[in-house]
Short mmCIF file of C-alpha atoms in Angstrom, two decimals:
data_model
loop_
_atom_site.label_atom_id
_atom_site.label_comp_id
_atom_site.label_asym_id
_atom_site.label_seq_id
_atom_site.Cartn_x
_atom_site.Cartn_y
_atom_site.Cartn_z
CA GLU A 1 5.77 68.20 -3.37
CA LEU A 2 7.13 64.93 -4.69
CA LYS A 3 9.00 65.20 -7.98
CA VAL A 4 9.36 62.10 -10.11
CA GLU A 5 11.73 61.95 -13.05
CA GLN A 6 12.00 59.16 -15.57
CA ASN A 7 14.53 58.48 -18.21
CA PRO A 8 14.72 57.89 -21.01
CA LEU A 9 11.59 59.55 -22.34
CA PHE A 10 11.72 57.54 -25.53
CA LEU A 11 13.22 54.11 -26.01
CA SER A 12 13.44 52.14 -29.20
CA MET A 13 14.88 48.69 -28.83
CA GLN A 14 15.19 45.55 -30.85
CA GLU A 15 13.44 42.38 -29.92
CA GLY A 16 15.54 40.17 -27.72
CA LYS A 17 17.53 42.99 -26.18
CA ASN A 18 17.63 44.09 -22.54
CA TYR A 19 17.17 47.58 -21.23
CA THR A 20 16.41 49.52 -18.04
CA ILE A 21 14.12 52.46 -17.37
CA TYR A 22 15.10 54.68 -14.46
CA CYS A 23 12.85 56.53 -12.05
CA ASN A 24 14.21 59.06 -9.56
CA TYR A 25 12.07 60.75 -6.95
CA SER A 26 12.75 63.73 -4.75
CA THR A 27 11.38 63.00 -1.29
CA THR A 28 10.10 60.12 0.76
CA SER A 29 7.22 58.25 -0.83
CA ASP A 30 5.41 55.50 1.01
CA ARG A 31 5.57 53.25 -2.01
CA LEU A 32 6.66 53.30 -5.62
CA TYR A 33 4.35 52.28 -8.42
CA TRP A 34 4.78 51.27 -12.04
CA TYR A 35 2.01 51.53 -14.59
CA ARG A 36 1.68 50.64 -18.25
CA GLN A 37 -0.40 52.55 -20.80
CA ASP A 38 -1.15 51.24 -24.27
CA PRO A 39 -2.02 53.79 -26.98
CA GLY A 40 -5.54 55.10 -26.55
CA LYS A 41 -6.00 53.12 -23.34
CA SER A 42 -5.98 53.84 -19.65
CA LEU A 43 -3.31 52.97 -17.12
CA GLU A 44 -2.78 49.44 -15.90
CA SER A 45 -0.97 48.73 -12.65
CA LEU A 46 2.18 46.64 -13.05
CA PHE A 47 4.04 46.73 -9.75
CA VAL A 48 3.83 48.16 -6.27
CA LEU A 49 7.16 48.34 -4.47
CA LEU A 50 6.71 48.58 -0.73
CA SER A 51 10.11 48.96 0.84
CA ASN A 52 13.81 49.33 0.31
CA GLY A 53 15.30 46.47 -1.65
CA ALA A 54 11.93 45.32 -2.95
CA VAL A 55 12.09 43.43 -6.22
CA LYS A 56 9.11 42.23 -8.21
CA GLN A 57 9.03 40.32 -11.47
CA GLU A 58 6.29 39.60 -13.96
CA GLY A 59 7.30 37.89 -17.16
CA ARG A 60 10.00 39.91 -18.89
CA LEU A 61 9.64 42.89 -16.55
CA MET A 62 11.41 43.30 -13.23
CA ALA A 63 11.08 46.31 -10.95
CA SER A 64 13.28 47.21 -8.01
CA LEU A 65 13.41 49.94 -5.39
CA ASP A 66 16.32 51.59 -3.60
CA THR A 67 14.84 54.06 -1.13
CA LYS A 68 18.24 55.33 0.01
CA ALA A 69 19.10 56.38 -3.53
CA ARG A 70 15.46 57.33 -4.21
CA LEU A 71 15.65 55.25 -7.34
CA SER A 72 13.47 52.62 -8.91
CA THR A 73 14.27 50.68 -12.05
CA LEU A 74 12.17 48.74 -14.51
CA HIS A 75 14.29 46.18 -16.29
CA ILE A 76 13.16 44.64 -19.54
CA THR A 77 14.62 41.27 -20.45
CA ALA A 78 14.62 39.94 -24.01
CA ALA A 79 12.09 42.47 -25.23
CA VAL A 80 9.16 41.41 -27.40
CA HIS A 81 6.85 43.55 -29.51
CA ASP A 82 3.97 43.16 -27.03
CA LEU A 83 5.90 45.22 -24.50
CA SER A 84 5.60 48.33 -26.67
CA ALA A 85 3.73 50.86 -24.52
CA THR A 86 4.31 53.87 -22.31
CA TYR A 87 5.52 53.10 -18.81
CA PHE A 88 4.98 55.44 -15.90
CA CYS A 89 6.44 55.36 -12.43
CA ALA A 90 4.72 57.16 -9.58
CA GLY A 91 5.22 58.00 -5.96
CA ARG A 92 2.50 58.79 -3.50
CA VAL A 93 2.12 61.48 -0.88
CA GLY A 94 -1.63 61.75 -0.66
CA GLN A 95 -2.08 62.06 -4.39
CA PHE A 96 -0.03 60.08 -6.85
CA TYR A 97 2.84 61.93 -8.50
CA PHE A 98 3.65 60.53 -11.92
CA GLY A 99 6.81 60.68 -13.94
CA THR A 100 6.65 61.91 -17.52
CA GLY A 101 6.53 58.37 -18.86
CA THR A 102 8.84 56.32 -21.06
CA SER A 103 7.53 55.50 -24.51
CA LEU A 104 8.91 52.10 -25.42
CA THR A 105 8.90 50.77 -28.95
CA VAL A 106 10.16 47.25 -29.55
CA ILE A 107 11.25 46.70 -33.12
CA PRO A 108 11.03 43.23 -34.65
CA GLY B 1 -19.02 47.01 -10.73
CA ALA B 2 -15.67 45.33 -10.99
CA GLY B 3 -13.70 48.39 -11.97
CA VAL B 4 -13.74 52.17 -12.11
CA SER B 5 -16.42 53.34 -14.51
CA GLN B 6 -16.38 56.71 -16.25
CA SER B 7 -19.02 58.34 -18.37
CA PRO B 8 -19.34 59.49 -21.01
CA SER B 9 -16.44 57.84 -22.80
CA ASN B 10 -16.38 60.63 -25.35
CA LYS B 11 -17.73 64.15 -25.18
CA VAL B 12 -17.65 66.83 -27.86
CA THR B 13 -18.79 70.24 -26.72
CA GLU B 14 -18.81 73.75 -28.02
CA LYS B 15 -16.53 76.35 -26.55
CA GLY B 16 -18.24 78.15 -23.71
CA LYS B 17 -20.54 75.29 -22.73
CA ASP B 18 -20.44 73.52 -19.37
CA VAL B 19 -19.69 69.80 -19.12
CA GLU B 20 -20.01 67.19 -16.38
CA LEU B 21 -17.87 64.09 -16.24
CA ARG B 22 -18.83 61.21 -13.99
CA CYS B 23 -16.76 58.65 -12.14
CA ASP B 24 -18.01 55.55 -10.32
CA PRO B 25 -15.15 54.21 -8.21
CA ILE B 26 -14.63 50.64 -7.11
CA SER B 27 -17.05 49.86 -4.31
CA GLY B 28 -15.50 50.43 -0.90
CA HIS B 29 -12.60 52.51 -2.15
CA THR B 30 -12.17 55.55 0.03
CA ALA B 31 -9.81 57.53 -2.16
CA LEU B 32 -10.72 59.00 -5.54
CA TYR B 33 -8.48 60.92 -7.91
CA TRP B 34 -8.96 62.94 -11.07
CA TYR B 35 -6.14 63.43 -13.55
CA ARG B 36 -6.09 64.69 -17.09
CA GLN B 37 -3.84 63.73 -19.95
CA SER B 38 -3.35 65.79 -23.06
CA LEU B 39 -2.37 64.05 -26.28
CA GLY B 40 1.03 62.47 -25.94
CA GLN B 41 1.58 64.02 -22.52
CA GLY B 42 1.89 62.80 -18.97
CA LEU B 43 -0.69 62.89 -16.22
CA GLU B 44 -1.72 66.20 -14.67
CA PHE B 45 -3.20 65.96 -11.18
CA LEU B 46 -6.52 67.73 -10.69
CA ILE B 47 -8.14 66.76 -7.39
CA TYR B 48 -8.02 64.05 -4.71
CA PHE B 49 -10.76 62.93 -2.31
CA GLN B 50 -9.94 60.81 0.74
CA GLY B 51 -12.86 59.62 2.81
CA ASN B 52 -14.60 62.47 4.60
CA SER B 53 -11.57 64.74 4.60
CA ALA B 54 -11.50 68.01 2.72
CA PRO B 55 -10.41 67.32 -0.86
CA ASP B 56 -7.00 68.33 -2.16
CA LYS B 57 -7.96 70.77 -4.92
CA SER B 58 -4.45 72.04 -5.53
CA GLY B 59 -4.31 70.74 -9.10
CA LEU B 60 -7.45 72.38 -10.45
CA PRO B 61 -6.18 74.72 -13.20
CA SER B 62 -8.78 77.46 -12.79
CA ASP B 63 -12.00 78.31 -10.99
CA ARG B 64 -13.89 76.98 -14.01
CA PHE B 65 -13.09 73.50 -12.70
CA SER B 66 -14.86 71.96 -9.73
CA ALA B 67 -15.54 68.48 -8.43
CA GLU B 68 -17.67 66.86 -5.84
CA ARG B 69 -18.05 63.42 -4.41
CA THR B 70 -21.45 62.46 -3.12
CA GLY B 71 -21.90 59.95 -0.33
CA GLY B 72 -18.26 59.01 -0.48
CA SER B 73 -18.82 57.26 -3.79
CA VAL B 74 -19.66 58.78 -7.17
CA SER B 75 -17.74 61.85 -8.24
CA THR B 76 -18.57 64.50 -10.80
CA LEU B 77 -16.00 66.80 -12.38
CA THR B 78 -17.57 69.95 -13.79
CA ILE B 79 -15.91 72.28 -16.24
CA GLN B 80 -17.70 75.58 -16.81
CA ARG B 81 -17.33 77.74 -19.90
CA THR B 82 -15.11 75.20 -21.62
CA GLN B 83 -12.11 76.36 -23.61
CA GLN B 84 -10.20 74.59 -26.35
CA GLU B 85 -7.26 74.03 -24.03
CA ASP B 86 -9.54 71.91 -21.84
CA SER B 87 -9.51 69.23 -24.55
CA ALA B 88 -7.88 66.16 -23.03
CA VAL B 89 -8.60 62.73 -21.63
CA TYR B 90 -9.90 62.98 -18.09
CA LEU B 91 -8.95 59.97 -15.99
CA CYS B 92 -10.48 58.94 -12.70
CA ALA B 93 -8.88 56.47 -10.31
CA SER B 94 -9.72 55.00 -6.93
CA SER B 95 -7.83 53.21 -4.21
CA SER B 96 -8.53 51.75 -0.80
CA ARG B 97 -6.75 52.02 2.49
CA THR B 98 -5.70 48.41 2.38
CA GLU B 99 -4.83 48.06 -1.28
CA TYR B 100 -1.86 49.97 -2.49
CA GLU B 101 -2.29 51.03 -6.06
CA ALA B 102 -4.85 53.22 -7.75
CA PHE B 103 -7.10 51.62 -10.33
CA PHE B 104 -7.93 53.77 -13.31
CA GLY B 105 -11.08 54.06 -15.34
CA GLN B 106 -11.03 54.14 -19.13
CA GLY B 107 -11.28 57.90 -19.19
CA THR B 108 -13.48 60.50 -20.82
CA ARG B 109 -12.11 62.04 -23.99
CA LEU B 110 -13.24 65.67 -24.03
CA THR B 111 -13.04 67.66 -27.23
CA VAL B 112 -13.91 71.35 -27.18
CA VAL B 113 -14.67 72.76 -30.61
#
């Protein structure tokens, strides 16, 4: 079974600041995924990281993968209020195994 | 359709009744997943279908829960004799062999009263 741990669980940050969400996983996963969930909504795919050293960026979000350390990070640059949401990372061995999520609140 | 479609979007049922939740995956997607999410919680895996292989039912919480996938497309999740603890949002997702991520439907919010 693949175990996925995220931290922090809750993150409150001011607009304009930078921060990183961490995702550790226990065993080999073919890929690492990041999703966003707005309150009352479903999950939206953000990034798929395919291999060691992969880095993907979309706007103020950048995700990276270190398969040797079994670690993925989601870095937020110069946060804005629109980024407030819950972010999930997930690995996949057959089914998707999700982390507990990081609830991000960006304060004006 | 363009995305994963789930119906109904909301369902209120009395304790002890049976309910059926439907999922229409993206056309051509061979894999289909069911998860549930309780208020403010993470995602709990229920069941996974991949093509014609036997489904992975390891996440079903009790024998009151069952799911089928007909013709490799539409899936129905059935909950018998519903209990209040079954109240949650039930999410369906699908993925293909060539695409990487799973695409989620909008979910069915089930409330057992």
